[in-house]
Short mmCIF file of C-alpha atoms and ligand atoms in Angstrom, two decimals:
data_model
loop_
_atom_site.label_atom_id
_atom_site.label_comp_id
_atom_site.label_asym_id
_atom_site.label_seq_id
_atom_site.Cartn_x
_atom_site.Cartn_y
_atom_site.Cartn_z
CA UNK P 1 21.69 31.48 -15.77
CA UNK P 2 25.23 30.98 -14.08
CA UNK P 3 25.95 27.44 -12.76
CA UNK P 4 26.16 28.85 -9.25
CA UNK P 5 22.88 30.40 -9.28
CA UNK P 6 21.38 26.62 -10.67
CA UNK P 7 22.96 24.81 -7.73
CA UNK P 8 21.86 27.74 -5.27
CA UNK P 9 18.49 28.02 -6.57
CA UNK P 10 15.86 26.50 -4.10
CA UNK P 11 12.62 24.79 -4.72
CA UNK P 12 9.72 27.62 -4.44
CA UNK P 13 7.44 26.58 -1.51
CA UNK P 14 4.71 28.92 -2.35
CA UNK P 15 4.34 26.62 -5.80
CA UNK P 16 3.70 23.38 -3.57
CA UNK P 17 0.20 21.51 -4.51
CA UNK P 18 -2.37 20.62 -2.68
CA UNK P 19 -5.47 18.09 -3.12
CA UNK P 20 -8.60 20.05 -4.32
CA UNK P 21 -11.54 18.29 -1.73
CA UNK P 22 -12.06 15.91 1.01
CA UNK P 23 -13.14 13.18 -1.20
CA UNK P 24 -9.98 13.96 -3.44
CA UNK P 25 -7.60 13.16 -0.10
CA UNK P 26 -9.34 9.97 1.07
CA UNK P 27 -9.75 9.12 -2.70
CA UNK P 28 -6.02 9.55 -2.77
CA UNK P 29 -4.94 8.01 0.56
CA UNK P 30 -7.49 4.55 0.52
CA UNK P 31 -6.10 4.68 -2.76
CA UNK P 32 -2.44 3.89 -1.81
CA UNK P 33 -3.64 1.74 0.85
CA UNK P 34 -5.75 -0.38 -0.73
CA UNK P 35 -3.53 -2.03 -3.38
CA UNK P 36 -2.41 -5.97 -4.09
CA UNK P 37 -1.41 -6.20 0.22
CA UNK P 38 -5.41 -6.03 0.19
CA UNK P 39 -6.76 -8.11 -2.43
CA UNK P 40 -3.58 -10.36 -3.63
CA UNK P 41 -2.30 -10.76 0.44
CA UNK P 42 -5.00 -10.54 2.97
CA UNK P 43 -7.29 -13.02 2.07
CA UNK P 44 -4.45 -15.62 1.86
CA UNK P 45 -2.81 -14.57 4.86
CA UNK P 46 -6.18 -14.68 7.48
CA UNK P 47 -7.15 -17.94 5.79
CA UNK P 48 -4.11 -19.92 6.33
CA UNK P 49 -3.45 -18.51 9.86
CA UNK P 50 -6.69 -19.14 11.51
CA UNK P 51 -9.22 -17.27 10.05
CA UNK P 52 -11.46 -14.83 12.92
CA UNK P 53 -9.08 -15.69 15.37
CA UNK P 54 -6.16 -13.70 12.98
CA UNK P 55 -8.59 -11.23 12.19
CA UNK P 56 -9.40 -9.91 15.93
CA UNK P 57 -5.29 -9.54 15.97
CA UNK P 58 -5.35 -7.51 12.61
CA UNK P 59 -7.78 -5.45 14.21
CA UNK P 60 -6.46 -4.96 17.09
CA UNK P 61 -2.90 -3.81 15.29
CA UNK P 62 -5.17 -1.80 12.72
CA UNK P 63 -6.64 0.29 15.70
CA UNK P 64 -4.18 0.49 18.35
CA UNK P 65 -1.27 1.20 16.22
CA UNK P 66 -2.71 1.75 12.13
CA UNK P 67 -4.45 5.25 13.45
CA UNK P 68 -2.26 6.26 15.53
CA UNK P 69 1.11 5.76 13.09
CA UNK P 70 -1.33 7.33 9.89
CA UNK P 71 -2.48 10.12 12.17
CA UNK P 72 1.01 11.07 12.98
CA UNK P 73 2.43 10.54 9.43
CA UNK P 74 -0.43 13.47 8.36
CA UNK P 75 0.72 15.65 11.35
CA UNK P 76 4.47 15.53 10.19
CA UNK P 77 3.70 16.47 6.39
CA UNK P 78 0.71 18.62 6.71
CA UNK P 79 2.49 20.51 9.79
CA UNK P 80 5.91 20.48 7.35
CA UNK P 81 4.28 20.77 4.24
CA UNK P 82 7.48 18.98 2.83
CA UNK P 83 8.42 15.29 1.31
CA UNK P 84 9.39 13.22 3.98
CA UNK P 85 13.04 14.17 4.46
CA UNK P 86 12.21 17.97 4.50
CA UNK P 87 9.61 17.53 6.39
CA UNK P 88 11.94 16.34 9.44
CA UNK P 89 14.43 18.98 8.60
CA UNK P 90 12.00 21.57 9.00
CA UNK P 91 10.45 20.12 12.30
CA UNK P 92 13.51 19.17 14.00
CA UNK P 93 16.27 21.42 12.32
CA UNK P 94 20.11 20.23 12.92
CA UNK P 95 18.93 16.86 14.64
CA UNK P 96 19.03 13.75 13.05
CA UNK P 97 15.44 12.98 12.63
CA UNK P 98 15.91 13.34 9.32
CA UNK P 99 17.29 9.85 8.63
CA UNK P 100 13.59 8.90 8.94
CA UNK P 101 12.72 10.19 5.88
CA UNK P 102 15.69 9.25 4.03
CA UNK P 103 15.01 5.25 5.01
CA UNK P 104 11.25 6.21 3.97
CA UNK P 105 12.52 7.33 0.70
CA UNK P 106 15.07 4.37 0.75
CA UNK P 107 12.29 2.18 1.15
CA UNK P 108 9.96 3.67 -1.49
CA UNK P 109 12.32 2.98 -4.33
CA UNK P 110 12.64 -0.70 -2.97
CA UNK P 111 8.64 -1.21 -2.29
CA UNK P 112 7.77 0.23 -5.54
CA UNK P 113 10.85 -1.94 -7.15
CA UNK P 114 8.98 -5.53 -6.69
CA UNK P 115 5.41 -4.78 -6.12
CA UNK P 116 5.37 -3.31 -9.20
CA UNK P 117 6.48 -7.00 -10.84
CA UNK P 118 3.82 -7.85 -8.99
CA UNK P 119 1.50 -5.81 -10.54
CA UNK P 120 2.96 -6.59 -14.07
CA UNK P 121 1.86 -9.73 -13.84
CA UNK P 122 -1.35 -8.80 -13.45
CA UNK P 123 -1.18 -6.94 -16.58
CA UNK P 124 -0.13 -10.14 -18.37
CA UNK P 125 -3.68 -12.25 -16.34
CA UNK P 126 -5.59 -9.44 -17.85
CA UNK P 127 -4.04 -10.14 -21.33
CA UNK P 128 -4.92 -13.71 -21.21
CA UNK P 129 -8.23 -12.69 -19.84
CA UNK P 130 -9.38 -10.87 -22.92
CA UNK P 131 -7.33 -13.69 -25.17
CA UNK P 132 -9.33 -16.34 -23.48
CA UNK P 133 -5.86 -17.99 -22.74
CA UNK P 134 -6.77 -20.14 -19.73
CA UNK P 135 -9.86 -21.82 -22.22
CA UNK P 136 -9.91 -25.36 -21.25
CA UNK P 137 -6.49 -25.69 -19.40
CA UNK P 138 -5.94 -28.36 -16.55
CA UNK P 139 -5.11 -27.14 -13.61
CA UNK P 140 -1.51 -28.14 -14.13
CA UNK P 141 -1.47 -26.43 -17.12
CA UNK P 142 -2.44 -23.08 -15.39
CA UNK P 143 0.10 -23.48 -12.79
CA UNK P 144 2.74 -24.46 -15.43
CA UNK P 145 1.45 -20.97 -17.37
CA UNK P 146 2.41 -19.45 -14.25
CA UNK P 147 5.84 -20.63 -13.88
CA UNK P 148 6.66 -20.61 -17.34
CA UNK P 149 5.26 -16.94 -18.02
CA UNK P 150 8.36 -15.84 -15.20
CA UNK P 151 11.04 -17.46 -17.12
CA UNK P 152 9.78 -15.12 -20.31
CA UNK P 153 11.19 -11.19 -21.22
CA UNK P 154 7.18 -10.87 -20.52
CA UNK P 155 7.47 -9.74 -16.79
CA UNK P 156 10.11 -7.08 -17.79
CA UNK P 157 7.80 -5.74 -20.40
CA UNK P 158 4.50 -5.61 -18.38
CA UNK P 159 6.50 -3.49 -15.34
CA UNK P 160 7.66 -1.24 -17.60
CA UNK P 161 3.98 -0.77 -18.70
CA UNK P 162 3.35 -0.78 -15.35
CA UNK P 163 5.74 1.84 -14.36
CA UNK P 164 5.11 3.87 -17.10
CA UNK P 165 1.18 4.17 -16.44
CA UNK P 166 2.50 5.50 -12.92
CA UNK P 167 4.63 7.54 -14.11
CA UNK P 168 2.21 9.15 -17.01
CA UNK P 169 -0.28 9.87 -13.64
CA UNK P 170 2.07 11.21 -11.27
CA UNK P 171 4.05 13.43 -13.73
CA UNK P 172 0.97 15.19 -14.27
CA UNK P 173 0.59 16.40 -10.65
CA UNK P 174 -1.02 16.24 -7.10
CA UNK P 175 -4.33 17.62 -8.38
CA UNK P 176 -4.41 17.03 -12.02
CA UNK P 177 -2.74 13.49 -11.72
CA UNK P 178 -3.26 11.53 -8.49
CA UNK P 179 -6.39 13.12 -7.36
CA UNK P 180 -8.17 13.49 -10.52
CA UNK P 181 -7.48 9.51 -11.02
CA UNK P 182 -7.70 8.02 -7.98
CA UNK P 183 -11.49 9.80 -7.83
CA UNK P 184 -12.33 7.83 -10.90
CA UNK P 185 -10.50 4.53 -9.96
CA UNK P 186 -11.87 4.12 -6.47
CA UNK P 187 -15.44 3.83 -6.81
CA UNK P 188 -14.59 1.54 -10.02
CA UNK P 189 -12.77 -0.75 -8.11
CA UNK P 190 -15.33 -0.91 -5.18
CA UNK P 191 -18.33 -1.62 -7.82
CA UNK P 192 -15.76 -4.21 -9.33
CA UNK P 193 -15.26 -6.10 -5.56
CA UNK P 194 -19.09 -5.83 -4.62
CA UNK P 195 -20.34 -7.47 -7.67
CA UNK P 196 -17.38 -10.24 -7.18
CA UNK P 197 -18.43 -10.67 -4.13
CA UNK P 198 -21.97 -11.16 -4.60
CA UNK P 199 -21.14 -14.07 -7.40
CA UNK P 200 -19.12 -15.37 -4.92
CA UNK P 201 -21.38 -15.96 -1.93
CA UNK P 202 -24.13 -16.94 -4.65
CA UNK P 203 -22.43 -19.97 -5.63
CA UNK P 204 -23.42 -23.18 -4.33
CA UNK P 205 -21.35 -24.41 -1.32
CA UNK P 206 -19.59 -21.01 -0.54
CA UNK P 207 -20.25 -21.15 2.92
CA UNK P 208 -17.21 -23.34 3.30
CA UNK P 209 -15.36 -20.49 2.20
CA UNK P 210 -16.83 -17.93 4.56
CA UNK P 211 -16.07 -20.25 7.20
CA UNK P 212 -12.14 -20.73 6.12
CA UNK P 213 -12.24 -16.42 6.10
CA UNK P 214 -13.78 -15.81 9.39
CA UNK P 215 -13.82 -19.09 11.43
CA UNK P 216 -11.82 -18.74 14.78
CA UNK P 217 -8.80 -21.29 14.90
CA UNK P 218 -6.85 -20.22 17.68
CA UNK P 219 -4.54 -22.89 17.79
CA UNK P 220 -3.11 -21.41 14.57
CA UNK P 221 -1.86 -18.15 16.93
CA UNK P 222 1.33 -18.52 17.33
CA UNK P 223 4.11 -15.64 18.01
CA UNK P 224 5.03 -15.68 14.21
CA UNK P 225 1.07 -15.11 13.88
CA UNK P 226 0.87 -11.87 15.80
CA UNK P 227 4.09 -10.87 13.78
CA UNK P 228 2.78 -11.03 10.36
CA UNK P 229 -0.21 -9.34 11.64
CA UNK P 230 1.74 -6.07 12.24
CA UNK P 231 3.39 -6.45 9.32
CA UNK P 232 0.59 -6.66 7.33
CA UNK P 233 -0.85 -4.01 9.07
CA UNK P 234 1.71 -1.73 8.31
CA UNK P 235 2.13 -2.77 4.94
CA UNK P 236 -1.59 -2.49 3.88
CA UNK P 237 -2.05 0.50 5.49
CA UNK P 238 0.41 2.36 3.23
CA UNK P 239 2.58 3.43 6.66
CA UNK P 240 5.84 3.58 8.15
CA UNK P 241 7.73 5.12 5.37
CA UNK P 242 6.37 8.57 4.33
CA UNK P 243 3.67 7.93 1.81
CA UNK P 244 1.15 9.47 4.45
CA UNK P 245 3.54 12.28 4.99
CA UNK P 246 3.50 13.27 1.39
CA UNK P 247 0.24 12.64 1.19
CA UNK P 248 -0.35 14.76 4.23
CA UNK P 249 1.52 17.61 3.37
CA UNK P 250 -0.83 17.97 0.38
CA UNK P 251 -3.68 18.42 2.90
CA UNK P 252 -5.18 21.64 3.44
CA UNK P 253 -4.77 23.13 6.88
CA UNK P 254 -8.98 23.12 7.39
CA UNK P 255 -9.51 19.27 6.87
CA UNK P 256 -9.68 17.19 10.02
CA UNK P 257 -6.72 15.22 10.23
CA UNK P 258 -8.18 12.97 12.58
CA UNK P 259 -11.61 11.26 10.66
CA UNK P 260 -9.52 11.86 7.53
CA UNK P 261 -7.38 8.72 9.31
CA UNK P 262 -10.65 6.73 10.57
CA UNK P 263 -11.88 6.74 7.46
CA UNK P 264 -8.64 5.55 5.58
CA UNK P 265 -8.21 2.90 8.34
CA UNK P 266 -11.99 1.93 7.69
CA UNK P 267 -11.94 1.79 3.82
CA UNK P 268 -8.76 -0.09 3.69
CA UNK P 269 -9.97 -2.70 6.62
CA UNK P 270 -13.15 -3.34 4.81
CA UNK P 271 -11.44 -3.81 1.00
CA UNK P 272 -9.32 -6.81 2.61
CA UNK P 273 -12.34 -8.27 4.02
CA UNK P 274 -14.44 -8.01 1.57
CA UNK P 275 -11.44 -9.02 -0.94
CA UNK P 276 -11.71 -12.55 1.50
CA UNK P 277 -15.15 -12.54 0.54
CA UNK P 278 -14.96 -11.97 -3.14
CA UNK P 279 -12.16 -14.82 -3.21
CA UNK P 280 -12.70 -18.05 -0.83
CA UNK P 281 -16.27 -18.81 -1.11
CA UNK P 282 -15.91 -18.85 -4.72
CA UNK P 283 -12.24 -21.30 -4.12
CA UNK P 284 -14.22 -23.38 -1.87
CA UNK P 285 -17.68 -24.00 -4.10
CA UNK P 286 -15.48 -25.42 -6.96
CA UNK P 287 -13.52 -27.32 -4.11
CA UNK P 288 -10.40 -26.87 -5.16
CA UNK P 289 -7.36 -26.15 -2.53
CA UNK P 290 -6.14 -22.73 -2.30
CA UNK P 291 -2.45 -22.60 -3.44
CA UNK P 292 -0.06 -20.60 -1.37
CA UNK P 293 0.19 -16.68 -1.60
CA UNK P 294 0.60 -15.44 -5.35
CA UNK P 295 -0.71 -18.70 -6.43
CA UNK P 296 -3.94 -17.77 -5.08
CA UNK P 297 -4.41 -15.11 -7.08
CA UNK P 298 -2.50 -16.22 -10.29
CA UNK P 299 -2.87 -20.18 -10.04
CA UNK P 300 -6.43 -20.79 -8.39
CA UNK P 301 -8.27 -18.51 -9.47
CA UNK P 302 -7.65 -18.64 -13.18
CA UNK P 303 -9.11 -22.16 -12.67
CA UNK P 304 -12.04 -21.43 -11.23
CA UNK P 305 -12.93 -18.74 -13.66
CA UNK P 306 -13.11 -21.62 -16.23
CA UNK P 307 -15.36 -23.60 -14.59
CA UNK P 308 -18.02 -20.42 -13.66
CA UNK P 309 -20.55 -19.52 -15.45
CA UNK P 310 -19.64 -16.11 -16.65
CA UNK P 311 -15.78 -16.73 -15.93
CA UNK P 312 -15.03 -15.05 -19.10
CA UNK P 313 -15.90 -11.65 -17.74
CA UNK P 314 -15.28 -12.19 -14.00
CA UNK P 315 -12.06 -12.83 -14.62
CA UNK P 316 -11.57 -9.79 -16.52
CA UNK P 317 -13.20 -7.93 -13.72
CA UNK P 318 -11.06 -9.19 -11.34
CA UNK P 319 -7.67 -8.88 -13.23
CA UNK P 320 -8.47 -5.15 -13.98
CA UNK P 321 -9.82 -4.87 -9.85
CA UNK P 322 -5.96 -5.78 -9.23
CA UNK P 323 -4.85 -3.91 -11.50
CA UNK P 324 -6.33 -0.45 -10.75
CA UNK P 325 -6.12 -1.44 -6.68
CA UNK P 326 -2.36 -1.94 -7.43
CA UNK P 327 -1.74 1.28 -10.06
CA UNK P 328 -3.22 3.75 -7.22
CA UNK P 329 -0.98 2.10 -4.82
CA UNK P 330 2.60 2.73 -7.17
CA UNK P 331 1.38 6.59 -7.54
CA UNK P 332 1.43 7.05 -4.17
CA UNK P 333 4.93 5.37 -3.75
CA UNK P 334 6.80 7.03 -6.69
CA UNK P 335 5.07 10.57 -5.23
CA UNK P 336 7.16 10.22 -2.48
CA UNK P 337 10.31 9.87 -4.65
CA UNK P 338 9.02 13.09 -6.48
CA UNK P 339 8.45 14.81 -3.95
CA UNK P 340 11.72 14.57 -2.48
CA UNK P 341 13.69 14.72 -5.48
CA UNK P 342 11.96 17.89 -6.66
CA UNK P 343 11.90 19.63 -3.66
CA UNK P 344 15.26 19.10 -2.39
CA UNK P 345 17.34 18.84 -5.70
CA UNK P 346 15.17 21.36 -7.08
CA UNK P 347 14.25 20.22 -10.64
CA UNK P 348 10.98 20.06 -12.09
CA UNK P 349 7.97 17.45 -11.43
CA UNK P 350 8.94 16.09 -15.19
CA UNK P 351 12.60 15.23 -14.69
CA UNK P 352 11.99 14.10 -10.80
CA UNK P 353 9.00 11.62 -12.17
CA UNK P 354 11.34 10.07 -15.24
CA UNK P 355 14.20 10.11 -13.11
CA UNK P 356 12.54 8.40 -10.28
CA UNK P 357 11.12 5.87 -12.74
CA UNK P 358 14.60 4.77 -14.57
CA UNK P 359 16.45 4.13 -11.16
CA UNK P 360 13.40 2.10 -10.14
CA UNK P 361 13.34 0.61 -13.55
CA UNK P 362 16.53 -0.62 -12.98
CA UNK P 363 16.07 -2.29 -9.65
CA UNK P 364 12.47 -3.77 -11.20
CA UNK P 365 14.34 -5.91 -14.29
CA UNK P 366 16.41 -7.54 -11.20
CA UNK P 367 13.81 -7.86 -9.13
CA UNK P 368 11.88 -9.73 -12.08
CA UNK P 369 14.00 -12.57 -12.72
CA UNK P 370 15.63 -12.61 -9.80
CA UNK P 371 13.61 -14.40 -6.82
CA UNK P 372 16.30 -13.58 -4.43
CA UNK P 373 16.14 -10.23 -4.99
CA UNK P 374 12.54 -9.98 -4.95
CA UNK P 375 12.50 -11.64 -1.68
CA UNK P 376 15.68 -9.13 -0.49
CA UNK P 377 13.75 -6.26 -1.37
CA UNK P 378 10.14 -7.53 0.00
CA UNK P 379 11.94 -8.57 3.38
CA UNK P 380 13.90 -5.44 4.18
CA UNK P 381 10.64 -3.31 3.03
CA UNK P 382 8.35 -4.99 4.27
CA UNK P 383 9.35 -6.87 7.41
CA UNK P 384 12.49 -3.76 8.45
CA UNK P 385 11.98 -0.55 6.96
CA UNK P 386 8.37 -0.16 7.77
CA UNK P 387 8.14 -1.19 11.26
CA UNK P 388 11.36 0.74 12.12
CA UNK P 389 10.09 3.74 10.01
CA UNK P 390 6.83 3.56 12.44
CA UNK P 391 8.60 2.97 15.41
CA UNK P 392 10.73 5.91 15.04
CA UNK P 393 7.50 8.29 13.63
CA UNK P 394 5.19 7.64 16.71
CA UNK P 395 8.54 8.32 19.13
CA UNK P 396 8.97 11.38 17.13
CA UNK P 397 6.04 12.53 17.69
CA UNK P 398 5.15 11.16 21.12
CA UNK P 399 8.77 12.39 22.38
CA UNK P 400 10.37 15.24 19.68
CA UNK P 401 7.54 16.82 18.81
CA UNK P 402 5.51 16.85 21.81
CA UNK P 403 1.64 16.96 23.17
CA UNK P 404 1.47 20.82 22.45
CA UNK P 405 2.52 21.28 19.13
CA UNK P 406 0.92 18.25 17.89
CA UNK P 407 -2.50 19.27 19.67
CA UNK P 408 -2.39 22.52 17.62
CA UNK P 409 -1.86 20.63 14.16
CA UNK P 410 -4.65 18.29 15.03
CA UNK P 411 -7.27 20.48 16.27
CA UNK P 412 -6.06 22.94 13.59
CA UNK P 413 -4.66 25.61 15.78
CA UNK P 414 -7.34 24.88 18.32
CA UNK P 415 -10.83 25.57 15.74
CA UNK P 416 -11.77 21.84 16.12
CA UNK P 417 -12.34 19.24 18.71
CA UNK P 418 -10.70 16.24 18.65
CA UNK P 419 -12.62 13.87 21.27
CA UNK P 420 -9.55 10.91 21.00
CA UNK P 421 -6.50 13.41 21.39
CA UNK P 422 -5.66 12.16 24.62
CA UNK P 423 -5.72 8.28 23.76
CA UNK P 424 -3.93 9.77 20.99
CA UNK P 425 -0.69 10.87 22.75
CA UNK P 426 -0.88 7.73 25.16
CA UNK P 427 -0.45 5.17 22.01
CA UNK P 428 1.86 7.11 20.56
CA UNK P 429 4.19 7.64 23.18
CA UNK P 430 3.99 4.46 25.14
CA UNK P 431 1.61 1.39 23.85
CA UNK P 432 2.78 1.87 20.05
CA UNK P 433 6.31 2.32 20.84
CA UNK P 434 6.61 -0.80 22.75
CA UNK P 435 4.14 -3.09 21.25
CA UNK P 436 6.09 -2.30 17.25
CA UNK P 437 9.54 -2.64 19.40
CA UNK P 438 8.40 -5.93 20.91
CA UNK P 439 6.86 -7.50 17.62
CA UNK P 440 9.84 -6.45 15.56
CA UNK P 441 12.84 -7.87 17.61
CA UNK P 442 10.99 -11.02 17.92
CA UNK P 443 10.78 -10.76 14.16
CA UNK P 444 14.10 -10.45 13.73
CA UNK P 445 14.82 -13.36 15.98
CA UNK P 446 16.28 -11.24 18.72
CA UNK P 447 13.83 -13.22 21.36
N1 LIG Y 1 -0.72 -0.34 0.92
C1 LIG Y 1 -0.48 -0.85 -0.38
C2 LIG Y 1 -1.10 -2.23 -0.48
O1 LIG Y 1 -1.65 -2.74 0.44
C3 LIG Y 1 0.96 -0.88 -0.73
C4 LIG Y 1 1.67 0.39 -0.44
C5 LIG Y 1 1.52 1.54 -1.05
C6 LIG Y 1 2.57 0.62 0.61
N2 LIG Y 1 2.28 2.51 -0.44
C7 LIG Y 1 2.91 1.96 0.56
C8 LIG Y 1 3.04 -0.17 1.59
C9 LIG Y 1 3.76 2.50 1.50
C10 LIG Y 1 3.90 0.36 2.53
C11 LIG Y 1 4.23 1.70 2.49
O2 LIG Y 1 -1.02 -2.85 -1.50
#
């Protein structure tokens, strides 16, 4: 082949993948939202910021502007059938829409850069788990583990692992690779929470626990509150940067787009709860304080595993629950990279997935030993990126796209009803708009 025809050669469309069956797509999608924002975050997060009363916010967010951001997000890929930058090429050709998908693959390589530390280090909990490594440790001694364990090369090596398990799924392919594991992994992980969770509320003096999860304190709302309420929203929700897109354009033109979205929403809502479930009544019965954020997860509970009957295998249970909730989480991220990189430079699913993984390799060792960059990469994901990257999707839609063309992808050309179209295209062009413009200026200190 000449060199000219290799750089001239475009990706074939007619190859493009799709997911096999309706289960296989909300397998897939509650998949990437339900990760380590859902079981390592949540809980944490509503507890310390008064319990029910944070919870009726999240909801709120998760409804009002969740739906309508993940409903638009499938519109734009399935209606594209493209990775996220394509995808706005194709619907808005010669505009610069398109800069949407390039911060959404932007922010995939940094998301997928420190969560997967993240989930490295759950590789390493699940190592001491079978090696019985916390046996009769103070709690001092756990905490110290945890400290000490990030000074090691050991963090480095377990996100390799861990990007190399994402990368061994994803290379393999929409149908053969993401859908044929996340099938599996789902219901595993949901057997995993629900027999946590009964242990949990079992214990002696767990109610304490239910009531730190779900007690209204509304004196703990404060602006900042209703911030990291969106934010966690968005984050747990998998939205705001193109996952859904990709995701969406691997959605075949029959499925309704619409309860594909309620049911996402749903599954991922009721994960975190019951992840709050699984985790403070059991914190609470051993009365021991719950430690800030990661601690919670990699100080506490190692602790209280000791002291529970059984601890030996719960806390394998619930170091493998992370671990699968987190793996079908970094699939869908480094798809998006994929995607993009073997649709618009053309090469194959192989080289896209290995070159995906080494530039995100990179940024992961950094983002390992490196708290600052951690929290660089986190903050401008997490707290810029996403809520900018759903801003700008519901305006596209609610104002570029428009009422008619988006009626026809959600109804599929007009062969189904969808009852909530109208409240639909009013969040989307005015309540979502103004309520993620609102939250994030304040965010960013602007007022
Ligand atoms: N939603 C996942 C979680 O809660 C993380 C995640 C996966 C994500 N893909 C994403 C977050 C895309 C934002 C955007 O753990």
């Amino acid at each position: 082949m000449k060199l000219s025809s290799i750089i001239m050669a475009k990706f074939d469309f007619s190859k493009r993948e799709s997911f096999g069956s309706k289960f296989g797509i909300i397998a897939a999608a509650a998949g990437s939202a339900i990760g380590l924002g859902n079981i390592w975050r949540f809980p944490y997060i509503v507890g310390e910021n008064g319990g029910g009363a944070f919870l009726i916010i999240y909801l709120f967010f998760v409804i009002s502007i969740g739906i309508p951001v993940m409903l638009s997000e499938f519109a734009i890929g399935r209606g594209a059938q493209r990775n996220p930058i394509g995808a706005f090429k194709k619907l808005a050709p010669g505009k610069p829409w398109f800069l949407v998908g390039i911060m959404g693959v932007g922010a995939a390589f940094m998301i997928l850069a420190f969560y997967t530390v993240v989930a490295g280090w759950t590789l390493e909990y699940l190592y001491q788990s079978v090696a019985n490594g916390f046996k009769e440790k103070t709690a001092e001694q756990i905490g110290e583990m945890f400290e000490h364990f990030r000074t090691t090369y050991r963090p480095v090596m377990w996100f390799l692992v861990f990007m190399l398990f994402t990368a061994g799924i994803v290379i393999s392919g929409v149908k053969k690779g993401i859908e044929r594991y996340t099938k599996v992994l789902m219901p595993i992980l949901l057997l995993i929470l629900i027999v946590i969770s009964v242990r949990s509320v079992t214990l002696p003096g767990s109610k304490e626990g239910l009531d730190f999860l779900f007690k209204p304190d509304f004196t703990k709302i404060t602006a900042g509150t209703v911030l990291e309420a969106l934010g966690q929203a968005f984050f747990s929700l998998s939205i705001g940067m193109g996952t859904l897109i990709t995701y969406g354009s691997y959605i075949s033109k029959k499925e309704n787009l619409t309860t594909t979205a309620v049911s996402v929403t749903m599954a991922d809502t009721f994960i975190a709860v019951l992840a709050g479930i699984a985790i403070f009544p059991a914190v609470f019965a051993f009365g021991i304080p719950p430690a800030s954020e990661e601690g919670l997860v990699y100080k506490t509970l190692p602790i209280i595993f000791q002291k529970m009957t059984g601890g030996y295998y719960f806390s394998l249970l619930f170091f493998i629950l992370l671990g699968v909730a987190a793996l079908t989480s970094t699939i869908s991220v480094l798809e998006v990279i994929v995607a993009y990189f073997s649709e618009e430079l053309n090469i194959s699913r192989k080289q896209s997935t290995w070159l995906g993984t080494a530039a995100v390799a990179v940024l992961g060792v950094f983002a390992s030993y490196s708290s600052g960059v951690f929290s660089f990469l986190n903050f401008t994901s997490a707290s810029i990126l996403l809520p900018l990257g759903g801003l700008l999707i519901v305006m596209f839609i609610g104002w570029y796209y428009g009422k008619k063309k988006t009626r026809e992808e959600l109804t599929n050309q007009g062969t189904i009803r969808v009852v909530i179209f109208p409240v639909y295209m009013f969040l989307v062009k005015f309540l979502a708009p103004i309520a993620i413009a609102a939250v994030f200026l304040y965010g960013l200190g602007v007022f």
